[in-house]
Tab-separated table of C-alpha atoms in Angstrom:
chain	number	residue	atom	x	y	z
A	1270	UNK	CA	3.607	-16.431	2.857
A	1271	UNK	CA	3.111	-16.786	-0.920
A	1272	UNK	CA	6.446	-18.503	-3.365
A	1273	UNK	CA	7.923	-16.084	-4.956
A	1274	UNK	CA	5.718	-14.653	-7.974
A	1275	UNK	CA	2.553	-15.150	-6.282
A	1276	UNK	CA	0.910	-12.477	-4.135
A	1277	UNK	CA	0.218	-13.340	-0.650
A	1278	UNK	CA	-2.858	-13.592	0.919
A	1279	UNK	CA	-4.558	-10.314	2.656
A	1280	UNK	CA	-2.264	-9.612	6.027
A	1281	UNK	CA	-2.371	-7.239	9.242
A	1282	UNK	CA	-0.464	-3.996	8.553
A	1283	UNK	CA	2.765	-4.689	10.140
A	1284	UNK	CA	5.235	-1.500	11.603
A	1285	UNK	CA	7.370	-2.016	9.093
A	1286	UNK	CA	3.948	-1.853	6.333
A	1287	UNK	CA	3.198	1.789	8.363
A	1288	UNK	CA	7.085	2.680	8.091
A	1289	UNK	CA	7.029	2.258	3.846
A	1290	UNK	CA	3.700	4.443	4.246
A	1291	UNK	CA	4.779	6.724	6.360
A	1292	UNK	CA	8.042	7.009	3.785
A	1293	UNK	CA	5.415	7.378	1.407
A	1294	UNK	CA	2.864	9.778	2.617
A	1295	UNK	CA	4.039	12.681	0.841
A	1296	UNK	CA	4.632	11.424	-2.884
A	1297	UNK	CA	0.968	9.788	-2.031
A	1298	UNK	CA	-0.183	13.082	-1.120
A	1299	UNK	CA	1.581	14.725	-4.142
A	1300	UNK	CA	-0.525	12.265	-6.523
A	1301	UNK	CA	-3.535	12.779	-5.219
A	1302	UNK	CA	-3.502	16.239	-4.634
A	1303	UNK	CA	-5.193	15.207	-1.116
A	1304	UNK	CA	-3.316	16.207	2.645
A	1305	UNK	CA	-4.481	13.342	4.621
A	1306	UNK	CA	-4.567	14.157	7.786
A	1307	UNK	CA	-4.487	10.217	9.176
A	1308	UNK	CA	-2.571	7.620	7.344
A	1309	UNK	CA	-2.681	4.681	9.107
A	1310	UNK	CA	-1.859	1.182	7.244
A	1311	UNK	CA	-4.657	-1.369	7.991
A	1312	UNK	CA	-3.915	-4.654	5.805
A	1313	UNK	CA	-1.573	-5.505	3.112
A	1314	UNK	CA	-0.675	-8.103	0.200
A	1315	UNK	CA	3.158	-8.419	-1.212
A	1316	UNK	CA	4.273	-9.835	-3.889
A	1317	UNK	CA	7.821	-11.236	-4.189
A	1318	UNK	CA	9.916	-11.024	-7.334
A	1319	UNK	CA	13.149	-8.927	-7.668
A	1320	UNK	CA	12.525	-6.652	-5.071
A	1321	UNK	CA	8.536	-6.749	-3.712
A	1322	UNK	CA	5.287	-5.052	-4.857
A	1323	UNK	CA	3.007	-4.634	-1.691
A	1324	UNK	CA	-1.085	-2.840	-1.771
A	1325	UNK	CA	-1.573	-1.327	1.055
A	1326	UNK	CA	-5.096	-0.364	2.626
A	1327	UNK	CA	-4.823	2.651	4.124
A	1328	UNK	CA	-7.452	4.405	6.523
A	1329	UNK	CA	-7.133	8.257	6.022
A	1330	UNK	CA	-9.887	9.659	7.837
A	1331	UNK	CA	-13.948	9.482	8.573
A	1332	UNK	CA	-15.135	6.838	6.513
A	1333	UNK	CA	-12.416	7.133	3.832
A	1334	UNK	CA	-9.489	3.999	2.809
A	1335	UNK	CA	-7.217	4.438	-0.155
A	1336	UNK	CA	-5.290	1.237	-1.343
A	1337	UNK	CA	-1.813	2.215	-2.247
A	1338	UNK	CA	0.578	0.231	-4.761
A	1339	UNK	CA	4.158	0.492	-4.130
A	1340	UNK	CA	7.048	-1.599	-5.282
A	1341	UNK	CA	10.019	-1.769	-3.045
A	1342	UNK	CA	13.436	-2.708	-5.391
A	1343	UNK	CA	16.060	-4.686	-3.877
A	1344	UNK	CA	18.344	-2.017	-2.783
A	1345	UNK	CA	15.563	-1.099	-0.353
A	1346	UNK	CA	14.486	2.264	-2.143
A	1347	UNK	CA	10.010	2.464	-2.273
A	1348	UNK	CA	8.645	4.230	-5.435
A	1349	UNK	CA	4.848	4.701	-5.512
A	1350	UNK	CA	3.126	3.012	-8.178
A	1351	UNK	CA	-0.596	4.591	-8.058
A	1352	UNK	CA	-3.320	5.454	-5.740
A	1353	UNK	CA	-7.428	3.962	-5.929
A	1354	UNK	CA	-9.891	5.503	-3.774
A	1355	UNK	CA	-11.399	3.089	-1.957
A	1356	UNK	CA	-13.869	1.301	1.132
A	1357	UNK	CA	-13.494	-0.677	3.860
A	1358	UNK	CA	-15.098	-3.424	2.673
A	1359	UNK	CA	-12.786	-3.218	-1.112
A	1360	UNK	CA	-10.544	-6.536	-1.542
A	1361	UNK	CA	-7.013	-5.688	-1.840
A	1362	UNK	CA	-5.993	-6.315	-5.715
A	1363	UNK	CA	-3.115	-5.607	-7.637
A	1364	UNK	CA	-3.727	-2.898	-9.950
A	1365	UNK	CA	-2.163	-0.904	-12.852
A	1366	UNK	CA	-0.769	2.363	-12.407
């Protein structure tokens, strides 16, 4: 696990990483106008400062990933940060809104 401020290295999707998406699904849908159908978390990087950023990869389908940047604030509530299109092979990496 990374000290605080740095981002971790590239981890397994845990089932608390597919909880937060599945939390998240529908503002995720909302932003991207897309209805996945799947939404299953694959890997993930957090980040730990007051309250945790985390990038998701998420598989949603055929041969289709999105990564998906969240911040989770210490009182435990998720807000979705942004949405990149993405492929299997793409490196997690933080990423502006």
């Amino acid at each position: 696990m990374a000290g605080s401020g740095e981002w971790s290295p590239t981890m397994d999707a845990t089932e608390e990483i597919q909880k937060i998406c599945d939390q998240m699904k529908p503002d995720v849908d909302k932003m991207t106008g897309v209805n996945y159908g799947e939404f299953k978390a694959v890997k993930y990087r957090n980040q730990i400062v007051t309250g945790q950023y985390y990038i998701i990869k998420v598989y949603v389908g055929g041969e289709e990933y999105i990564h998906v940047s969240l911040y989770r604030k210490p009182d435990g509530v998720v807000t979705l940060r942004g949405v990149q299109h993405k492929t299997k092979d793409d490196l997690l990496k933080p990423f502006p809104k």
